Short mmCIF file of C-alpha atoms and ligand atoms in Angstrom, two decimals:
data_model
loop_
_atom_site.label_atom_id
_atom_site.label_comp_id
_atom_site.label_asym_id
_atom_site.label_seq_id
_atom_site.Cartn_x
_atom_site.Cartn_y
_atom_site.Cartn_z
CA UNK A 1 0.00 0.00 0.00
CA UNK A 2 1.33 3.44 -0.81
CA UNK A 3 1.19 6.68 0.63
CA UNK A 4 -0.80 9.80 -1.89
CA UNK A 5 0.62 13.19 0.70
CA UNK A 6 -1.18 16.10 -0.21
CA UNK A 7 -0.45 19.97 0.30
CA UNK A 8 2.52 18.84 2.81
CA UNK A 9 0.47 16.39 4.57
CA UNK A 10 -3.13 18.26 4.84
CA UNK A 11 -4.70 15.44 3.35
CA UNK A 12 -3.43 11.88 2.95
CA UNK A 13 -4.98 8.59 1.01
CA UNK A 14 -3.56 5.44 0.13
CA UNK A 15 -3.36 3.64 -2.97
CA UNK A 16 -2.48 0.09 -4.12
CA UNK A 17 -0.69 1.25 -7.14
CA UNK A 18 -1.13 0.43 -10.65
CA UNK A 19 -3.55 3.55 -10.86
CA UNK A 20 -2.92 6.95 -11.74
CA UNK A 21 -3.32 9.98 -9.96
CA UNK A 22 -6.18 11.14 -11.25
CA UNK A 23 -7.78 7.92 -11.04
CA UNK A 24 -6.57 7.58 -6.76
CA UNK A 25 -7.67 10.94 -6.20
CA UNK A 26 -11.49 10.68 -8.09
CA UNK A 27 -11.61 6.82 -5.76
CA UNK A 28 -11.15 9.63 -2.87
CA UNK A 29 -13.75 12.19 -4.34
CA UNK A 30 -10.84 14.65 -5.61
CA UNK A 31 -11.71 15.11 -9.00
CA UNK A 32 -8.86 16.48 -11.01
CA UNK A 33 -10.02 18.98 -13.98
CA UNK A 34 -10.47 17.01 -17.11
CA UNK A 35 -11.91 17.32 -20.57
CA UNK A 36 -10.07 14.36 -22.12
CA UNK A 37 -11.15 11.45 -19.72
CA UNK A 38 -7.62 10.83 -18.73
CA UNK A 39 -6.24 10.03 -21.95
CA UNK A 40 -3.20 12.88 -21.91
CA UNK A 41 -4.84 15.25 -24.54
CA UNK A 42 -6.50 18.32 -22.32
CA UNK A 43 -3.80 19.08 -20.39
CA UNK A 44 -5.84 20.22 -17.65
CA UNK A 45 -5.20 17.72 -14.65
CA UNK A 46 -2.17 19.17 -14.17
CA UNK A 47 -0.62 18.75 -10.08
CA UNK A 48 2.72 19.58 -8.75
CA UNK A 49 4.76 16.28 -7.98
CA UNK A 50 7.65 16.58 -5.38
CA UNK A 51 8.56 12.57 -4.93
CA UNK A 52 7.89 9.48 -6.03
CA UNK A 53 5.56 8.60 -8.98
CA UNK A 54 6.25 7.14 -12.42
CA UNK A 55 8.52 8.73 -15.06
CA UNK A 56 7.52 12.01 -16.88
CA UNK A 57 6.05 10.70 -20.19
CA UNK A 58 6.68 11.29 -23.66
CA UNK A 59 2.77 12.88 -23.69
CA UNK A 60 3.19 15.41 -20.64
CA UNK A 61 6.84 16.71 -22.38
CA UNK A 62 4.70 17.68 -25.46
CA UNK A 63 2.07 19.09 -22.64
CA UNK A 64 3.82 20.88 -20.54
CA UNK A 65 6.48 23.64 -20.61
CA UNK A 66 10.35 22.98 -19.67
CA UNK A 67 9.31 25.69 -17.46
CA UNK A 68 6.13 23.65 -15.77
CA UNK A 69 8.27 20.46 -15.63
CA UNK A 70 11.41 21.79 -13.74
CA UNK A 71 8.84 23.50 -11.47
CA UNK A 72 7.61 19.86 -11.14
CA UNK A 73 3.90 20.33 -12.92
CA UNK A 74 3.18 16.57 -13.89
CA UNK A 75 -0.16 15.79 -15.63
CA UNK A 76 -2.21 13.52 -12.69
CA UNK A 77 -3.41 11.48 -15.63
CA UNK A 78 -0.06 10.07 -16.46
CA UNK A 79 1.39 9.90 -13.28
CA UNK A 80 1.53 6.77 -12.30
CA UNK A 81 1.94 5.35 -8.21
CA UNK A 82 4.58 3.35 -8.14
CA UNK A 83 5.52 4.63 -4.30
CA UNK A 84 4.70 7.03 -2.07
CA UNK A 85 4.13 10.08 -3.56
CA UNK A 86 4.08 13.53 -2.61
CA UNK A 87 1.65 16.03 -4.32
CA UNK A 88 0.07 19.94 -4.23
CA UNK A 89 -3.34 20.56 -5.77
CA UNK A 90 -3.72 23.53 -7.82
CA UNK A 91 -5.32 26.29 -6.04
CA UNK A 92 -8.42 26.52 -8.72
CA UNK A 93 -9.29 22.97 -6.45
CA UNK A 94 -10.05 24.87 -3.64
CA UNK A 95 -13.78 25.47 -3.41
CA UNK A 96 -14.71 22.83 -5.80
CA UNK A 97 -16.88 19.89 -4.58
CA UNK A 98 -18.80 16.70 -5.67
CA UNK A 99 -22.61 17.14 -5.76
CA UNK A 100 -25.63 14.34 -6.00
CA UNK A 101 -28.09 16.73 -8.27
CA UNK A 102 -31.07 16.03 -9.66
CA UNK A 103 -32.47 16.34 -13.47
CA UNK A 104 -35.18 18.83 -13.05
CA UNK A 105 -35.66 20.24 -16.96
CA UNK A 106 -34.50 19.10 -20.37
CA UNK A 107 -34.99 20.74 -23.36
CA UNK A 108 -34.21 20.51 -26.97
CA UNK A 109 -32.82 23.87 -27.92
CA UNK A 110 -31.52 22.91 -31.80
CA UNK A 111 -31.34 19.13 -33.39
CA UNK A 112 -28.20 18.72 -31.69
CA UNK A 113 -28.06 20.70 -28.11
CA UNK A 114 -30.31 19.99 -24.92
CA UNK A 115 -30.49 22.75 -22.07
CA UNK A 116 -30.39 20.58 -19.61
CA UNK A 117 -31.34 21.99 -15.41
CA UNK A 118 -29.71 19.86 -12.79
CA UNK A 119 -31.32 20.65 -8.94
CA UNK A 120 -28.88 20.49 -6.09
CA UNK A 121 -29.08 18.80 -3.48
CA UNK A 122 -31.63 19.95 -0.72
CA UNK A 123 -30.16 21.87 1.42
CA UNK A 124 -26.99 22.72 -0.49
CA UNK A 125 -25.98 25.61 -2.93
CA UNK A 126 -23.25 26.57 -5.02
CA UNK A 127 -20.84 29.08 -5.69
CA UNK A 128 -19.04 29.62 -8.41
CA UNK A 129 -17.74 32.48 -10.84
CA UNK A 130 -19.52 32.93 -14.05
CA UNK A 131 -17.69 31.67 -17.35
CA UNK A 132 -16.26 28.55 -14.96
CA UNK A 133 -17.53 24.83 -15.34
CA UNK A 134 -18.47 21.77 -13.85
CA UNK A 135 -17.41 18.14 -14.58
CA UNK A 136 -20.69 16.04 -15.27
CA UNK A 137 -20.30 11.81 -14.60
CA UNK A 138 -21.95 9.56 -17.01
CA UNK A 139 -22.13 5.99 -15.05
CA UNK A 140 -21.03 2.73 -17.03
CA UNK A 141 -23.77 2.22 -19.45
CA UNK A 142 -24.11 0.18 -22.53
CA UNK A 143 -20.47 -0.48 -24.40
CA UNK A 144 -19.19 2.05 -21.34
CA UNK A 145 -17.64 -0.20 -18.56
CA UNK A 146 -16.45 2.56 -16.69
CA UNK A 147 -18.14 6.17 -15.55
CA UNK A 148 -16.67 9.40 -17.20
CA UNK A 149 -16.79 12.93 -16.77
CA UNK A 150 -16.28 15.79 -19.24
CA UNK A 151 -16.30 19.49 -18.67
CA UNK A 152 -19.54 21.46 -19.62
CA UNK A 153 -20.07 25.23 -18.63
CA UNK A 154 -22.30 26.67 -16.57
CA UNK A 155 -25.25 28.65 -18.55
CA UNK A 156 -27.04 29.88 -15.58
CA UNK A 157 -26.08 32.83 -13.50
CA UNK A 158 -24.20 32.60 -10.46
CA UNK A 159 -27.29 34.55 -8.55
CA UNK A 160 -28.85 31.28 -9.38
CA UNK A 161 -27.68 28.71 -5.87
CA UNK A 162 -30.32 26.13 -6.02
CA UNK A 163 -29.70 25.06 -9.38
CA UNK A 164 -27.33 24.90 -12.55
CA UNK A 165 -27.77 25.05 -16.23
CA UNK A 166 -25.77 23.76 -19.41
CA UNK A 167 -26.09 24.08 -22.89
CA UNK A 168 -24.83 20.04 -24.06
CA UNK A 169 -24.24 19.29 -27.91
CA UNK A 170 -24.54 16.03 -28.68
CA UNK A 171 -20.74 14.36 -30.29
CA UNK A 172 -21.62 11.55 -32.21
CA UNK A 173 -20.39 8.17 -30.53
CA UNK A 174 -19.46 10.42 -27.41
CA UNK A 175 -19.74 8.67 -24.46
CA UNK A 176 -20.86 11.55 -21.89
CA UNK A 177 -22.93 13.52 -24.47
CA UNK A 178 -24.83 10.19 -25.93
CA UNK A 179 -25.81 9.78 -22.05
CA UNK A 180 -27.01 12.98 -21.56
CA UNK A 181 -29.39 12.95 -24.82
CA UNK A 182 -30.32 9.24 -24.84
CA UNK A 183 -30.50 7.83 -21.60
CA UNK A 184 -30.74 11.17 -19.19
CA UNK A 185 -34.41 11.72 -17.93
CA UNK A 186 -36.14 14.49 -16.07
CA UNK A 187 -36.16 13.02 -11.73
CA UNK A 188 -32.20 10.74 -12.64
CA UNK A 189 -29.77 11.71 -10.42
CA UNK A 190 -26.04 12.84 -11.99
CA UNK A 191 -22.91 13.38 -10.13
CA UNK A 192 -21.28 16.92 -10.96
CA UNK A 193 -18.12 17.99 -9.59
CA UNK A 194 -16.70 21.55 -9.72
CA UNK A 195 -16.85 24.47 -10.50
CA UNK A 196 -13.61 24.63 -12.05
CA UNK A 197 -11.40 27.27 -14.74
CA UNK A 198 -10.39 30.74 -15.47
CA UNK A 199 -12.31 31.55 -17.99
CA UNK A 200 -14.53 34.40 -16.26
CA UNK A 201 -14.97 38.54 -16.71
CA UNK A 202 -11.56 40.47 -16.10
CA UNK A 203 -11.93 43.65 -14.34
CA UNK A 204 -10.80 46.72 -16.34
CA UNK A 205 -12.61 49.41 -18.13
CA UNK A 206 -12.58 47.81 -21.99
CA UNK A 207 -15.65 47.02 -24.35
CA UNK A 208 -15.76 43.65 -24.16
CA UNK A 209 -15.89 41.06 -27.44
CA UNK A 210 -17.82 38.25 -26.67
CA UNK A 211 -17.28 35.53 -29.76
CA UNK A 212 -18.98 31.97 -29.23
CA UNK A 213 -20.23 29.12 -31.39
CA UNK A 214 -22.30 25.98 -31.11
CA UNK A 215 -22.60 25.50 -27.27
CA UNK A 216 -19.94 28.13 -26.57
CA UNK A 217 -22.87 30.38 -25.74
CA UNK A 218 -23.18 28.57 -21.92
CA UNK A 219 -20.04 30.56 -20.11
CA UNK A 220 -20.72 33.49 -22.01
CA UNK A 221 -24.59 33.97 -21.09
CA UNK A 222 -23.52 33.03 -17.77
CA UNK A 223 -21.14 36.23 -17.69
CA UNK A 224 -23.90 38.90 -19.58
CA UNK A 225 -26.60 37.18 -16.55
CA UNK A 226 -23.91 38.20 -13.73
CA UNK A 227 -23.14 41.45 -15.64
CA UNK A 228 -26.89 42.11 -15.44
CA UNK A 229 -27.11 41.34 -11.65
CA UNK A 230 -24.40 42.50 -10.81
CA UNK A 231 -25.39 46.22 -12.60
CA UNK A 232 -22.26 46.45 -14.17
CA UNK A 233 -23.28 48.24 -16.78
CA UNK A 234 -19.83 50.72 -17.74
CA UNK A 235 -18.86 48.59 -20.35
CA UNK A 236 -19.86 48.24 -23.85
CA UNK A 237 -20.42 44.46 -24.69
CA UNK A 238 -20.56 42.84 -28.56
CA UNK A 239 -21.67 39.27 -28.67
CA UNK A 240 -20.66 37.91 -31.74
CA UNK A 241 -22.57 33.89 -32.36
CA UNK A 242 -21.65 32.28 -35.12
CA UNK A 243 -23.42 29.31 -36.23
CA UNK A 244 -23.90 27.80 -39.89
CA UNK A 245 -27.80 27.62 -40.52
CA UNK A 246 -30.57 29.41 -38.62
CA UNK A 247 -31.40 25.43 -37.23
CA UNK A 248 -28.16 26.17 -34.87
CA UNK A 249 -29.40 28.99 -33.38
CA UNK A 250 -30.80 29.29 -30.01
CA UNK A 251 -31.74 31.22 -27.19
CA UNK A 252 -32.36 34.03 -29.90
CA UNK A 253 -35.26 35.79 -28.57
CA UNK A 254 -33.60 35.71 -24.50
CA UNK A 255 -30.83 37.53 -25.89
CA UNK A 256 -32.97 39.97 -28.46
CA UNK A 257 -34.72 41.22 -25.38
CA UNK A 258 -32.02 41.35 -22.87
CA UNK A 259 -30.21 43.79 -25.82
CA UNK A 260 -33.82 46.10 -25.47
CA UNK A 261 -33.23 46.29 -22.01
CA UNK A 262 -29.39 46.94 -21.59
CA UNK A 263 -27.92 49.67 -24.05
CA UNK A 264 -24.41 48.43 -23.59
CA UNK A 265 -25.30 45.06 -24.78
CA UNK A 266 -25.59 44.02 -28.48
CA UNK A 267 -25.95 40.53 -29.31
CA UNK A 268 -24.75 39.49 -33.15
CA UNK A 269 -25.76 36.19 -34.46
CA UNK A 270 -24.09 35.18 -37.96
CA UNK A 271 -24.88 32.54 -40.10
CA UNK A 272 -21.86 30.99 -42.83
CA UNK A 273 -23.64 28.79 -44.50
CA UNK A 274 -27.56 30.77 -45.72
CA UNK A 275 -28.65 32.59 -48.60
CA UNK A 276 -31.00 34.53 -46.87
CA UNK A 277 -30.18 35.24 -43.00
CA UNK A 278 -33.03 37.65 -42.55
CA UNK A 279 -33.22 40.27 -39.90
CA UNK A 280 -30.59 41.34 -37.50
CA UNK A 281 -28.28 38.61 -38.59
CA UNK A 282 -25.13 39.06 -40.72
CA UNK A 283 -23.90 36.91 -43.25
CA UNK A 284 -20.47 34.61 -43.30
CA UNK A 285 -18.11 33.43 -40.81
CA UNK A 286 -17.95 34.63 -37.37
CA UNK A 287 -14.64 35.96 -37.80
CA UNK A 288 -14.96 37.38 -41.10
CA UNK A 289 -17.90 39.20 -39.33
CA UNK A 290 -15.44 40.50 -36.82
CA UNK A 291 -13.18 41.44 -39.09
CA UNK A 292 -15.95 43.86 -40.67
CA UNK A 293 -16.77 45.07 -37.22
CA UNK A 294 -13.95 46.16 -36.17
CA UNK A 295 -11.39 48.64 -38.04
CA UNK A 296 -9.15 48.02 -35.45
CA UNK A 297 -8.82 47.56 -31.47
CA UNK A 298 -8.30 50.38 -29.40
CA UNK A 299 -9.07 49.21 -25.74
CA UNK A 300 -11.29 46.16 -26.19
CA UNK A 301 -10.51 42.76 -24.75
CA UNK A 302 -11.96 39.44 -26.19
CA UNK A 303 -13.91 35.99 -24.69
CA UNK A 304 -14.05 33.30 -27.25
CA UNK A 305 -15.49 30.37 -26.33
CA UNK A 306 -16.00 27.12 -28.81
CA UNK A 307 -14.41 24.69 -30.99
CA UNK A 308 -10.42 24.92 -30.85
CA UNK A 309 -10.41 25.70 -34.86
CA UNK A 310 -12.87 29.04 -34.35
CA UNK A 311 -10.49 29.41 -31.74
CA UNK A 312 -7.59 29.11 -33.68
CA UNK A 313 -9.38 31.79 -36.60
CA UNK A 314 -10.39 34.30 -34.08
CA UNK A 315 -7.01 34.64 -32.60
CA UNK A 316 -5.78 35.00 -35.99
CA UNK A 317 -8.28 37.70 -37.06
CA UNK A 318 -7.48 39.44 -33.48
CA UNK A 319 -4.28 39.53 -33.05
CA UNK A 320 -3.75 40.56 -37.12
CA UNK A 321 -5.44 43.67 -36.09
CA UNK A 322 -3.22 44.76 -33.17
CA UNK A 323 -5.14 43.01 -30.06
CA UNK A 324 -2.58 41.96 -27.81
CA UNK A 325 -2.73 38.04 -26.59
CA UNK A 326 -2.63 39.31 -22.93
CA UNK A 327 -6.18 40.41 -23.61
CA UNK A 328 -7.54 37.58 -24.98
CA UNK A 329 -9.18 35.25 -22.63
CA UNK A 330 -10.33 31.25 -23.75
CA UNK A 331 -12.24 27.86 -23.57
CA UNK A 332 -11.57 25.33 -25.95
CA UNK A 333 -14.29 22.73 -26.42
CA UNK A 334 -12.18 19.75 -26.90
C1 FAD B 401 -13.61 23.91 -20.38
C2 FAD B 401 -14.56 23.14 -21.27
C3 FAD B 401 -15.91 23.45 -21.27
C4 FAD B 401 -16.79 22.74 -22.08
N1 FAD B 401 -18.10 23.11 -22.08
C5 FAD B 401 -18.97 22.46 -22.91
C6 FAD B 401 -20.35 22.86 -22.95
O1 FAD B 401 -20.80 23.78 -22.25
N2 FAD B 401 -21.17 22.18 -23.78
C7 FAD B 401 -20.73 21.15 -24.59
O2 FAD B 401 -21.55 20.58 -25.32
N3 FAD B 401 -19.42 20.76 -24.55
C8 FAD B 401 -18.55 21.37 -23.73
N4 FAD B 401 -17.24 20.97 -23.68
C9 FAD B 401 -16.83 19.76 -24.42
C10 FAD B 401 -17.08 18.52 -23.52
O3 FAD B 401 -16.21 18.57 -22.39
C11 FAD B 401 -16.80 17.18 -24.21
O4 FAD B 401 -15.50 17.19 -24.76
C12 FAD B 401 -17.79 16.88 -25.34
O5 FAD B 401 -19.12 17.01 -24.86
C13 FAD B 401 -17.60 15.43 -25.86
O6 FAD B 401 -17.75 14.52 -24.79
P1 FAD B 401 -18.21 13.03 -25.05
O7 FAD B 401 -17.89 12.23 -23.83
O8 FAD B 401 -19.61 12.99 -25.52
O9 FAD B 401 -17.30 12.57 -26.28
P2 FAD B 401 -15.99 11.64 -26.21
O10 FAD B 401 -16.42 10.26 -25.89
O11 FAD B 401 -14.97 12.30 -25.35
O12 FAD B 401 -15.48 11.74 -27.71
C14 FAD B 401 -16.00 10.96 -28.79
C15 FAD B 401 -15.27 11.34 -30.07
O13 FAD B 401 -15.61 12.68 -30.45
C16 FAD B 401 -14.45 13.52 -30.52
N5 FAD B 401 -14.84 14.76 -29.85
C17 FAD B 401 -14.72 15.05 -28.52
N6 FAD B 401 -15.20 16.27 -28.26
C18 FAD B 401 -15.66 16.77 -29.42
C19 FAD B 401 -16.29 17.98 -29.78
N7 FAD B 401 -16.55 18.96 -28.86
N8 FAD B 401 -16.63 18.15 -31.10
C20 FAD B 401 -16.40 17.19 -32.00
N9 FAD B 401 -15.81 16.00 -31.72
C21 FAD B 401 -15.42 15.81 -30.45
C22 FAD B 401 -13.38 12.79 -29.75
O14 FAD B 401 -12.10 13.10 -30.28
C23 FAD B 401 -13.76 11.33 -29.94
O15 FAD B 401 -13.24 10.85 -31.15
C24 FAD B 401 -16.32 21.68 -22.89
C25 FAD B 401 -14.96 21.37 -22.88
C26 FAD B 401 -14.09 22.08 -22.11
C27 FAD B 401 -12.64 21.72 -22.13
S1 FES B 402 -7.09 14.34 -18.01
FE1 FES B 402 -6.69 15.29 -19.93
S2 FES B 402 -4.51 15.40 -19.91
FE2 FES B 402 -4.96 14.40 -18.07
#
């Protein structure tokens, strides 16, 4: 049996090897940030190692920085426990907790995502900033031996304690998202662990850029919610959606009104692949759409939120016209 020594001894488990990290830490309900189910591609269960463990892999050199691994970052996914090991949890941990909730709404909001309303548990509520996200659990089920958990952000607004919402696209053959549209039913119970990331509002006085696609809308309707409650209401906000027929758009009308009632938000939608987009709607690519927007950046700072190729083209299209990386913030979808 060996020794898991966490944060200099604050917490201590015991494993019988022939596990990973992550894996001894989620058998002791310390659930590691992942989007990649363990399989070395995220990057996001990153711990600091001290001693002991399994040999850095070929995987984490290609993750991680020279920097990260001589200041001992390991990913927990690829450590393995071969001995005792000493470990710190990243700070982000802090605060972040497993909850029992229950399904209390599901609806179809396109062909392909479900808003989906999970309950907590009676007598508990959450706190977490807006733009973060939780990990949901799909148990074994069907071809699925084993439970997994993916990262989905939070839609709702952190005003909101009792309850949490998602925006959840379905990947074909995925194993959490196939659970959550096929087998997922209104009264089920789901195990959600979290809230986890950076990816919330920076404080400054700059316009912000909102840019989102597909289910990319969650952290960033979370953030104009909290904006709303919050009354911050100094900053100019342009939230650009980009999505390829009017089938993938959603939440259209919640957004058209919240625009009629806040003057410093204007919501954008853009469609890249219809003739005729109709009212209020450009026409092309979300970040050719930009592009037009925008001459150039004079103290603006950018959320993009989606697939890691619009990621890829916005930062392109942004930086090209003089916004600096420091003031660019992300989530990639992957
Ligand atoms: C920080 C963060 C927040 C996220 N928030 C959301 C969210 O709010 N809503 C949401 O729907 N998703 C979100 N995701 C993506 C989500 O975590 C899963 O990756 C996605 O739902 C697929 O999970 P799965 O188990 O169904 O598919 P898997 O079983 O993991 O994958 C099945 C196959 O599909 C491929 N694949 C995986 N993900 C995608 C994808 N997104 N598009 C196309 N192919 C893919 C895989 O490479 C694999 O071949 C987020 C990801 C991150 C990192
Ligand atoms: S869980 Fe994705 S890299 Fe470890």
């Amino acid at each position: 049996m060996y020794k898991i020594i966490v944060n200099n001894g604050e917490q201590e488990y015991t494993s019988e090897g022939d596990e990973s990290v992550l894996a001894a830490l989620a058998r002791n309900d310390v659930v590691l940030p992942s989007a990649c189910g363990g399989r070395g591609r995220c990057g996001m269960c990153r711990i600091r190692v001290f001693s002991g463990g399994s040999a850095v892999t070929e995987l984490e050199e290609k993750k991680l920085t020279t920097e990260q691994l001589e200041n001992k970052w390991r990913l927990g996914c690829q450590t393995m426990i071969t001995d005792d090991i000493s470990i710190e949890l990243p700070g982000q941990l802090i605060g972040s907790a497993q909850y029992e909730c229950t399904v209390e709404d599901i609806e179809d909001l396109t062909y392909d995502i479900k808003g989906v309303r999970f309950r907590m548990p009676e007598g508990k509520s959450i706190e977490f900033k807006a733009g973060q996200y939780m990990q949901i659990t799909a148990p074994a089920y069907g071809k699925n031996k084993k439970s997994v958990y993916r990262a989905y952000s939070i839609a709702s607004s952190p005003s909101e304690k009792d309850h949490l919402d998602f925006c959840i696209r379905k990947v074909p053959d995925g194993m959490v998202t196939t659970y959550v549209h096929e087998h997922l039913n209104v009264g089920d119970k789901a195990t959600l662990t979290g809230p986890y990331g950076d990816f919330y509002l920076r404080e400054s006085n700059r316009e912000i850029i909102f840019i989102a696609g597909g289910s990319g809308l969650s952290p960033v309707q979370s953030i104009v919610l909290d904006m709303i409650d919050k009354k911050i209401n100094n900053r100019k906000v342009n939230f650009f959606f980009g999505a390829c027929t009017k089938e993938d758009l959603y939440y259209v009308e919640k957004f058209r009104a919240l625009e009629k009632e806040h003057s410093w938000l204007h919501y954008i939608p853009a469609l890249s692949n219809e003739t005729d987009v109709g009212e209020n709607c450009e026409e092309g690519l979300i970040t050719d759409v930009v592009d037009r927007y925008y001459p150039e950046f004079t103290n603006h700072e950018a959320y993009l939120c989606g697939s890691p190729g619009m990621i890829g083209a916005c930062l392109k299209v942004l930086t090209a016209k003089g916004l600096d990386e420091s003031l660019i913030f992300y989530d990639k979808f992957s």
